[in-house]
DNA sequence: CTGGATCCCCGTAGATACTG
DNA sequence: CAGTATCTACGGGGATCCAG
């Protein structure tokens, strides 16, 4: 592998990944970012750095455990940077990296779609439930 | 809570579809579409109808249970239509609805991002692990 | 045979309590 | 304040069984 620069390797790798194959790296990455907490955390960090407690408050319903875990994974994947300020009390800020910012557009689109189509989904659910409940009461 | 100023009402309405609030409908929808199987199934259906067995084969690694469950939810949410052809053996086709198609762009963007940034993520993981393992070997 | 439901096991999310 | 530790419970995965 010495006769190939990192850039060349990356360029080649780009075209070899099909997210549908089970053990394909791109699928692993896709599964990682297709996670509800990942989506929400990334969206929460879209407008600047946030402290742990801020995220915890903003993402009502997330447990500290899952928030910590999600942030660790995002940090490991290079999407989020973690900055510890050694004061009393300790202050920890999380911020999107450049790589993290590059994921913002897809996530924002997803979030926008969700907020846009709530009525459609609800209506579909009601129709489905109505048709299904009717079948049950026979 | 009956006494609410117009300003307060406007402020609340603004956040009515804010995906960060725990019990907000848009958050529920966002959580639903931020699911690895949802993403993969929706992507698999992007280029036309697919039979159950086709999906099962294409999405290597998915259990029949999760595939069925995911498809049911997507059908209930109005993103996918289910067509049963009463032949022998039975043939069941799944196809994107108009609503489902409207979700294609966000999902394709997500998938493209994953396939594009595999090298970046891998590199970040290696750096993180290296830095972290170093701390462990003390 | 295809599509799917059901049962059981295990991993992981989630709530709580505790610590640097 | 920002986590870790522990326990429980729910949900995913595989095997098996069922209907058409």
mmCIF file of C-alpha atoms (C1' of nucleotides) in Angstrom:
data_model
loop_
_atom_site.group_PDB
_atom_site.id
_atom_site.type_symbol
_atom_site.label_atom_id
_atom_site.label_comp_id
_atom_site.label_asym_id
_atom_site.label_seq_id
_atom_site.Cartn_x
_atom_site.Cartn_y
_atom_site.Cartn_z
ATOM 1 C CA UNK A 1 0.000 0.000 0.000
ATOM 2 C CA UNK A 2 2.919 2.382 -0.068
ATOM 3 C CA UNK A 3 2.490 3.262 -3.723
ATOM 4 C CA UNK A 4 -0.733 5.150 -3.201
ATOM 5 C CA UNK A 5 -1.281 8.487 -1.575
ATOM 6 C CA UNK A 6 -4.023 8.953 0.961
ATOM 7 C CA UNK A 7 -5.834 11.181 -1.500
ATOM 8 C CA UNK A 8 -5.728 8.515 -4.172
ATOM 9 C CA UNK A 9 -6.974 5.908 -1.786
ATOM 10 C CA UNK A 10 -9.856 8.116 -0.832
ATOM 11 C CA UNK A 11 -10.761 8.839 -4.411
ATOM 12 C CA UNK A 12 -10.790 5.161 -5.262
ATOM 13 C CA UNK A 13 -12.687 4.209 -2.161
ATOM 14 C CA UNK A 14 -15.409 6.699 -3.026
ATOM 15 C CA UNK A 15 -16.626 4.657 -5.944
ATOM 16 C CA UNK A 16 -16.425 1.234 -4.418
ATOM 17 C CA UNK A 17 -19.000 1.668 -1.703
ATOM 18 C CA UNK A 18 -22.564 0.540 -2.105
ATOM 19 C CA UNK A 19 -24.584 1.192 1.010
ATOM 20 C CA UNK A 20 -26.846 -1.785 0.427
ATOM 21 C CA UNK A 21 -24.192 -4.419 1.029
ATOM 22 C CA UNK A 22 -24.313 -5.538 4.615
ATOM 23 C CA UNK A 23 -20.693 -5.302 5.639
ATOM 24 C CA UNK A 24 -19.896 -2.350 3.452
ATOM 25 C CA UNK A 25 -18.284 0.542 5.311
ATOM 26 C CA UNK A 26 -20.642 3.061 3.742
ATOM 27 C CA UNK A 27 -23.582 1.149 5.106
ATOM 28 C CA UNK A 28 -22.061 1.235 8.557
ATOM 29 C CA UNK A 29 -21.674 4.983 8.267
ATOM 30 C CA UNK A 30 -25.197 5.370 6.940
ATOM 31 C CA UNK A 31 -26.600 3.350 9.812
ATOM 32 C CA UNK A 32 -24.703 5.491 12.244
ATOM 33 C CA UNK A 33 -26.058 8.790 10.950
ATOM 34 C CA UNK A 34 -29.539 7.330 10.488
ATOM 35 C CA UNK A 35 -30.144 7.459 14.205
ATOM 36 C CA UNK A 36 -32.729 9.583 15.933
ATOM 37 C CA UNK A 37 -30.378 10.921 18.589
ATOM 38 C CA UNK A 38 -27.624 11.571 16.084
ATOM 39 C CA UNK A 39 -30.025 13.551 13.937
ATOM 40 C CA UNK A 40 -31.319 15.562 16.863
ATOM 41 C CA UNK A 41 -27.906 16.228 18.393
ATOM 42 C CA UNK A 42 -26.459 17.287 15.063
ATOM 43 C CA UNK A 43 -29.412 19.586 14.512
ATOM 44 C CA UNK A 44 -28.990 21.061 17.977
ATOM 45 C CA UNK A 45 -25.384 21.889 17.238
ATOM 46 C CA UNK A 46 -26.197 23.536 13.929
ATOM 47 C CA UNK A 47 -26.184 27.056 15.311
ATOM 48 C CA UNK A 48 -22.982 26.991 17.286
ATOM 49 C CA UNK A 49 -21.301 25.264 20.220
ATOM 50 C CA UNK A 50 -23.419 23.951 23.037
ATOM 51 C CA UNK A 51 -22.669 22.809 26.533
ATOM 52 C CA UNK A 52 -23.632 19.340 27.692
ATOM 53 C CA UNK A 53 -26.375 20.684 29.922
ATOM 54 C CA UNK A 54 -27.720 22.881 27.159
ATOM 55 C CA UNK A 55 -28.067 19.905 24.870
ATOM 56 C CA UNK A 56 -29.594 17.901 27.659
ATOM 57 C CA UNK A 57 -32.217 20.559 28.227
ATOM 58 C CA UNK A 58 -32.866 21.266 24.573
ATOM 59 C CA UNK A 59 -33.308 17.630 23.611
ATOM 60 C CA UNK A 60 -36.022 16.921 26.104
ATOM 61 C CA UNK A 61 -36.402 13.220 26.614
ATOM 62 C CA UNK A 62 -32.818 12.177 26.056
ATOM 63 C CA UNK A 63 -31.134 10.389 28.924
ATOM 64 C CA UNK A 64 -27.674 11.536 29.987
ATOM 65 C CA UNK A 65 -26.440 8.115 29.058
ATOM 66 C CA UNK A 66 -27.644 8.258 25.481
ATOM 67 C CA UNK A 67 -26.543 11.868 25.105
ATOM 68 C CA UNK A 68 -23.064 11.000 26.340
ATOM 69 C CA UNK A 69 -22.918 7.916 24.188
ATOM 70 C CA UNK A 70 -24.136 9.725 21.086
ATOM 71 C CA UNK A 71 -21.687 12.582 21.597
ATOM 72 C CA UNK A 72 -18.796 10.139 22.136
ATOM 73 C CA UNK A 73 -19.604 8.320 18.919
ATOM 74 C CA UNK A 74 -19.958 11.567 17.006
ATOM 75 C CA UNK A 75 -16.635 12.706 18.431
ATOM 76 C CA UNK A 76 -14.988 9.429 17.454
ATOM 77 C CA UNK A 77 -16.415 9.693 13.955
ATOM 78 C CA UNK A 78 -14.978 13.174 13.634
ATOM 79 C CA UNK A 79 -18.313 14.951 13.377
ATOM 80 C CA UNK A 80 -18.164 16.754 16.693
ATOM 81 C CA UNK A 81 -15.341 18.228 18.735
ATOM 82 C CA UNK A 82 -15.285 18.162 22.508
ATOM 83 C CA UNK A 83 -13.664 20.995 24.432
ATOM 84 C CA UNK A 84 -13.119 20.818 28.170
ATOM 85 C CA UNK A 85 -12.588 24.028 30.084
ATOM 86 C CA UNK A 86 -10.997 23.265 33.426
ATOM 87 C CA UNK A 87 -12.931 25.659 35.591
ATOM 88 C CA UNK A 88 -15.126 25.135 38.614
ATOM 89 C CA UNK A 89 -17.518 23.756 37.757
ATOM 90 C CA UNK A 90 -16.104 22.065 34.698
ATOM 91 C CA UNK A 91 -17.383 23.300 31.382
ATOM 92 C CA UNK A 92 -17.598 21.050 28.330
ATOM 93 C CA UNK A 93 -18.527 22.411 24.940
ATOM 94 C CA UNK A 94 -19.462 20.413 21.895
ATOM 95 C CA UNK A 95 -19.104 21.866 18.444
ATOM 96 C CA UNK A 96 -19.469 20.656 14.892
ATOM 97 C CA UNK A 97 -16.256 19.945 13.041
ATOM 98 C CA UNK A 98 -15.874 20.723 9.349
ATOM 99 C CA UNK A 99 -16.921 17.177 8.634
ATOM 100 C CA UNK A 100 -19.893 17.651 10.917
ATOM 101 C CA UNK A 101 -20.874 20.817 9.082
ATOM 102 C CA UNK A 102 -20.811 18.927 5.809
ATOM 103 C CA UNK A 103 -23.556 16.727 7.195
ATOM 104 C CA UNK A 104 -25.734 19.676 8.117
ATOM 105 C CA UNK A 105 -27.496 20.065 4.794
ATOM 106 C CA UNK A 106 -28.790 16.490 4.652
ATOM 107 C CA UNK A 107 -29.912 16.633 8.262
ATOM 108 C CA UNK A 108 -31.586 19.996 7.906
ATOM 109 C CA UNK A 109 -33.436 18.705 4.886
ATOM 110 C CA UNK A 110 -34.592 15.707 6.860
ATOM 111 C CA UNK A 111 -35.719 17.883 9.760
ATOM 112 C CA UNK A 112 -37.482 20.283 7.438
ATOM 113 C CA UNK A 113 -39.271 17.403 5.745
ATOM 114 C CA UNK A 114 -40.459 16.091 9.097
ATOM 115 C CA UNK A 115 -41.769 19.478 10.192
ATOM 116 C CA UNK A 116 -43.379 20.025 6.803
ATOM 117 C CA UNK A 117 -45.168 16.739 6.422
ATOM 118 C CA UNK A 118 -46.551 16.142 9.885
ATOM 119 C CA UNK A 119 -50.129 16.677 8.662
ATOM 120 C CA UNK A 120 -49.658 14.297 5.731
ATOM 121 C CA UNK A 121 -48.263 11.562 7.908
ATOM 122 C CA UNK A 122 -50.959 12.030 10.509
ATOM 123 C CA UNK A 123 -53.668 11.868 7.910
ATOM 124 C CA UNK A 124 -52.177 8.720 6.424
ATOM 125 C CA UNK A 125 -52.010 7.140 9.851
ATOM 126 C CA UNK A 126 -55.628 7.944 10.563
ATOM 127 C CA UNK A 127 -56.700 6.492 7.246
ATOM 128 C CA UNK A 128 -54.630 3.375 7.834
ATOM 129 C CA UNK A 129 -55.906 2.903 11.367
ATOM 130 C CA UNK A 130 -59.490 3.450 10.299
ATOM 131 C CA UNK A 131 -59.244 0.878 7.534
ATOM 132 C CA UNK A 132 -57.489 -1.532 9.836
ATOM 133 C CA UNK A 133 -59.745 -1.151 12.838
ATOM 134 C CA UNK A 134 -62.727 -1.653 10.564
ATOM 135 C CA UNK A 135 -61.339 -4.965 9.519
ATOM 136 C CA UNK A 136 -60.876 -6.044 13.088
ATOM 137 C CA UNK A 137 -64.455 -5.396 14.133
ATOM 138 C CA UNK A 138 -65.896 -8.137 12.019
ATOM 139 C CA UNK B 1 -53.291 28.341 31.486
ATOM 140 C CA UNK B 2 -56.254 30.104 29.874
ATOM 141 C CA UNK B 3 -54.721 33.552 30.242
ATOM 142 C CA UNK B 4 -52.224 33.795 27.433
ATOM 143 C CA UNK B 5 -51.181 36.885 25.604
ATOM 144 C CA UNK B 6 -51.099 37.032 21.834
ATOM 145 C CA UNK B 7 -47.337 37.256 21.985
ATOM 146 C CA UNK B 8 -47.154 34.152 24.077
ATOM 147 C CA UNK B 9 -49.451 32.341 21.721
ATOM 148 C CA UNK B 10 -47.378 33.363 18.751
ATOM 149 C CA UNK B 11 -44.260 32.238 20.534
ATOM 150 C CA UNK B 12 -45.814 28.912 21.309
ATOM 151 C CA UNK B 13 -47.122 28.453 17.785
ATOM 152 C CA UNK B 14 -43.630 29.077 16.513
ATOM 153 C CA UNK B 15 -42.400 26.118 18.474
ATOM 154 C CA UNK B 16 -45.389 23.965 17.870
ATOM 155 C CA UNK B 17 -43.518 22.141 15.155
ATOM 156 C CA UNK B 18 -40.091 22.411 16.676
ATOM 157 C CA UNK B 19 -38.531 19.005 16.406
ATOM 158 C CA UNK B 20 -36.547 19.486 19.591
ATOM 159 C CA UNK B 21 -39.521 19.366 21.910
ATOM 160 C CA UNK B 22 -40.047 15.864 23.158
ATOM 161 C CA UNK B 23 -43.726 15.320 22.502
ATOM 162 C CA UNK B 24 -43.914 17.446 19.389
ATOM 163 C CA UNK B 25 -45.426 15.667 16.390
ATOM 164 C CA UNK B 26 -42.601 16.758 14.124
ATOM 165 C CA UNK B 27 -40.107 15.173 16.455
ATOM 166 C CA UNK B 28 -42.026 11.934 16.355
ATOM 167 C CA UNK B 29 -41.941 12.024 12.577
ATOM 168 C CA UNK B 30 -38.268 12.906 12.552
ATOM 169 C CA UNK B 31 -37.461 10.022 14.872
ATOM 170 C CA UNK B 32 -39.374 7.693 12.640
ATOM 171 C CA UNK B 33 -37.511 8.619 9.481
ATOM 172 C CA UNK B 34 -34.190 8.785 11.319
ATOM 173 C CA UNK B 35 -34.034 5.024 11.467
ATOM 174 C CA UNK B 36 -31.451 2.891 9.747
ATOM 175 C CA UNK B 37 -33.912 0.420 8.289
ATOM 176 C CA UNK B 38 -36.254 3.180 7.171
ATOM 177 C CA UNK B 39 -33.413 4.905 5.393
ATOM 178 C CA UNK B 40 -32.249 1.722 3.707
ATOM 179 C CA UNK B 41 -35.714 0.551 2.709
ATOM 180 C CA UNK B 42 -36.641 3.942 1.324
ATOM 181 C CA UNK B 43 -33.399 4.023 -0.629
ATOM 182 C CA UNK B 44 -34.054 0.528 -1.973
ATOM 183 C CA UNK B 45 -37.432 1.622 -3.253
ATOM 184 C CA UNK B 46 -36.070 4.708 -4.954
ATOM 185 C CA UNK B 47 -35.861 3.109 -8.390
ATOM 186 C CA UNK B 48 -39.260 1.510 -8.610
ATOM 187 C CA UNK B 49 -41.456 -1.108 -6.921
ATOM 188 C CA UNK B 50 -39.849 -4.043 -5.208
ATOM 189 C CA UNK B 51 -41.122 -7.365 -3.974
ATOM 190 C CA UNK B 52 -40.691 -8.379 -0.378
ATOM 191 C CA UNK B 53 -38.133 -11.024 -1.261
ATOM 192 C CA UNK B 54 -36.208 -8.580 -3.432
ATOM 193 C CA UNK B 55 -35.929 -6.145 -0.578
ATOM 194 C CA UNK B 56 -34.959 -8.942 1.743
ATOM 195 C CA UNK B 57 -32.150 -9.974 -0.565
ATOM 196 C CA UNK B 58 -30.996 -6.486 -1.401
ATOM 197 C CA UNK B 59 -30.845 -5.312 2.181
ATOM 198 C CA UNK B 60 -28.551 -8.065 3.349
ATOM 199 C CA UNK B 61 -28.617 -8.330 7.078
ATOM 200 C CA UNK B 62 -32.202 -7.299 7.672
ATOM 201 C CA UNK B 63 -34.391 -9.839 9.445
ATOM 202 C CA UNK B 64 -37.780 -10.606 7.944
ATOM 203 C CA UNK B 65 -39.277 -9.359 11.136
ATOM 204 C CA UNK B 66 -37.686 -5.927 10.922
ATOM 205 C CA UNK B 67 -38.329 -5.666 7.211
ATOM 206 C CA UNK B 68 -42.009 -6.448 7.707
ATOM 207 C CA UNK B 69 -42.237 -4.127 10.664
ATOM 208 C CA UNK B 70 -40.504 -1.288 8.850
ATOM 209 C CA UNK B 71 -42.656 -1.701 5.756
ATOM 210 C CA UNK B 72 -45.819 -1.756 7.870
ATOM 211 C CA UNK B 73 -44.860 1.453 9.595
ATOM 212 C CA UNK B 74 -43.940 3.106 6.325
ATOM 213 C CA UNK B 75 -47.250 2.010 4.866
ATOM 214 C CA UNK B 76 -49.119 3.356 7.880
ATOM 215 C CA UNK B 77 -47.270 6.656 7.594
ATOM 216 C CA UNK B 78 -48.271 6.909 3.966
ATOM 217 C CA UNK B 79 -44.744 6.675 2.578
ATOM 218 C CA UNK B 80 -45.092 3.285 0.956
ATOM 219 C CA UNK B 81 -47.964 1.482 -0.747
ATOM 220 C CA UNK B 82 -48.457 -2.248 -0.468
ATOM 221 C CA UNK B 83 -49.965 -4.195 -3.338
ATOM 222 C CA UNK B 84 -50.926 -7.837 -2.991
ATOM 223 C CA UNK B 85 -51.296 -9.905 -6.128
ATOM 224 C CA UNK B 86 -53.311 -13.007 -5.377
ATOM 225 C CA UNK B 87 -51.333 -15.511 -7.361
ATOM 226 C CA UNK B 88 -49.575 -18.715 -6.385
ATOM 227 C CA UNK B 89 -47.296 -18.013 -4.766
ATOM 228 C CA UNK B 90 -48.523 -14.704 -3.454
ATOM 229 C CA UNK B 91 -46.756 -11.639 -4.747
ATOM 230 C CA UNK B 92 -46.453 -8.508 -2.657
ATOM 231 C CA UNK B 93 -45.051 -5.329 -4.115
ATOM 232 C CA UNK B 94 -44.010 -2.251 -2.225
ATOM 233 C CA UNK B 95 -43.801 1.112 -3.904
ATOM 234 C CA UNK B 96 -43.163 4.666 -2.864
ATOM 235 C CA UNK B 97 -46.189 6.909 -2.639
ATOM 236 C CA UNK B 98 -46.033 10.569 -3.647
ATOM 237 C CA UNK B 99 -45.317 11.383 -0.035
ATOM 238 C CA UNK B 100 -42.598 8.765 -0.048
ATOM 239 C CA UNK B 101 -41.050 10.262 -3.144
ATOM 240 C CA UNK B 102 -40.950 13.641 -1.461
ATOM 241 C CA UNK B 103 -38.650 12.098 1.131
ATOM 242 C CA UNK B 104 -36.285 10.749 -1.489
ATOM 243 C CA UNK B 105 -34.122 13.837 -1.825
ATOM 244 C CA UNK B 106 -33.229 14.061 1.861
ATOM 245 C CA UNK B 107 -32.524 10.348 2.027
ATOM 246 C CA UNK B 108 -30.447 10.289 -1.130
ATOM 247 C CA UNK B 109 -28.424 13.167 0.229
ATOM 248 C CA UNK B 110 -27.841 11.257 3.433
ATOM 249 C CA UNK B 111 -26.832 8.127 1.569
ATOM 250 C CA UNK B 112 -24.534 10.085 -0.720
ATOM 251 C CA UNK B 113 -22.913 11.727 2.264
ATOM 252 C CA UNK B 114 -22.280 8.359 3.872
ATOM 253 C CA UNK B 115 -20.720 6.905 0.730
ATOM 254 C CA UNK B 116 -18.652 10.036 0.199
ATOM 255 C CA UNK B 117 -17.252 10.428 3.671
ATOM 256 C CA UNK B 118 -16.363 6.885 4.633
ATOM 257 C CA UNK B 119 -12.648 7.636 4.428
ATOM 258 C CA UNK B 120 -13.010 10.766 6.555
ATOM 259 C CA UNK B 121 -14.943 8.945 9.237
ATOM 260 C CA UNK B 122 -12.531 6.036 9.242
ATOM 261 C CA UNK B 123 -9.576 8.324 9.562
ATOM 262 C CA UNK B 124 -11.216 10.174 12.427
ATOM 263 C CA UNK B 125 -11.966 6.886 14.166
ATOM 264 C CA UNK B 126 -8.387 5.735 13.837
ATOM 265 C CA UNK B 127 -7.094 9.000 15.229
ATOM 266 C CA UNK B 128 -9.560 8.848 18.099
ATOM 267 C CA UNK B 129 -8.770 5.236 18.904
ATOM 268 C CA UNK B 130 -5.048 5.830 18.710
ATOM 269 C CA UNK B 131 -5.263 8.753 21.104
ATOM 270 C CA UNK B 132 -7.559 6.835 23.391
ATOM 271 C CA UNK B 133 -5.699 3.522 23.383
ATOM 272 C CA UNK B 134 -2.542 5.410 24.266
ATOM 273 C CA UNK B 135 -4.245 6.576 27.411
ATOM 274 C CA UNK B 136 -5.352 3.079 28.268
ATOM 275 C CA UNK B 137 -1.899 1.510 28.098
ATOM 276 C CA UNK B 138 -0.694 3.195 31.220
ATOM 277 C "C1'" DC C 1 -42.816 -21.726 -2.655
ATOM 278 C "C1'" DT C 2 -43.661 -16.508 -0.836
ATOM 279 C "C1'" DG C 3 -44.990 -13.405 2.757
ATOM 280 C "C1'" DG C 4 -45.492 -12.921 7.422
ATOM 281 C "C1'" DA C 5 -46.712 -13.971 12.368
ATOM 282 C "C1'" DT C 6 -45.034 -15.834 16.806
ATOM 283 C "C1'" DC C 7 -41.882 -17.285 20.314
ATOM 284 C "C1'" DC C 8 -37.657 -16.848 22.779
ATOM 285 C "C1'" DC C 9 -33.141 -14.905 23.750
ATOM 286 C "C1'" DC C 10 -30.098 -11.367 24.073
ATOM 287 C "C1'" DG C 11 -28.332 -6.687 23.553
ATOM 288 C "C1'" DT C 12 -29.145 -2.189 24.263
ATOM 289 C "C1'" DA C 13 -31.905 1.864 25.493
ATOM 290 C "C1'" DG C 14 -33.709 4.144 29.521
ATOM 291 C "C1'" DA C 15 -34.333 5.679 34.434
ATOM 292 C "C1'" DT C 16 -32.079 6.190 38.738
ATOM 293 C "C1'" DA C 17 -28.406 6.913 41.870
ATOM 294 C "C1'" DC C 18 -23.805 8.059 42.630
ATOM 295 C "C1'" DT C 19 -18.990 10.461 41.745
ATOM 296 C "C1'" DG C 20 -14.880 13.711 40.153
ATOM 297 C "C1'" DC D 1 -21.799 20.340 35.862
ATOM 298 C "C1'" DA D 2 -20.604 16.460 33.341
ATOM 299 C "C1'" DG D 3 -20.385 12.435 33.385
ATOM 300 C "C1'" DT D 4 -20.114 6.920 35.194
ATOM 301 C "C1'" DA D 5 -22.363 2.681 37.367
ATOM 302 C "C1'" DT D 6 -26.128 -0.306 37.906
ATOM 303 C "C1'" DC D 7 -30.469 -2.331 37.135
ATOM 304 C "C1'" DT D 8 -34.583 -3.160 34.567
ATOM 305 C "C1'" DA D 9 -37.393 -3.384 30.486
ATOM 306 C "C1'" DC D 10 -38.212 -3.006 25.854
ATOM 307 C "C1'" DG D 11 -36.937 -3.941 21.156
ATOM 308 C "C1'" DG D 12 -34.073 -6.333 17.681
ATOM 309 C "C1'" DG D 13 -32.539 -10.944 15.735
ATOM 310 C "C1'" DG D 14 -33.037 -15.785 14.674
ATOM 311 C "C1'" DA D 15 -35.703 -19.913 14.408
ATOM 312 C "C1'" DT D 16 -39.932 -21.753 13.779
ATOM 313 C "C1'" DC D 17 -44.595 -22.058 12.468
ATOM 314 C "C1'" DC D 18 -48.734 -20.502 9.600
ATOM 315 C "C1'" DA D 19 -51.590 -19.011 5.529
ATOM 316 C "C1'" DG D 20 -52.355 -18.727 0.754
#
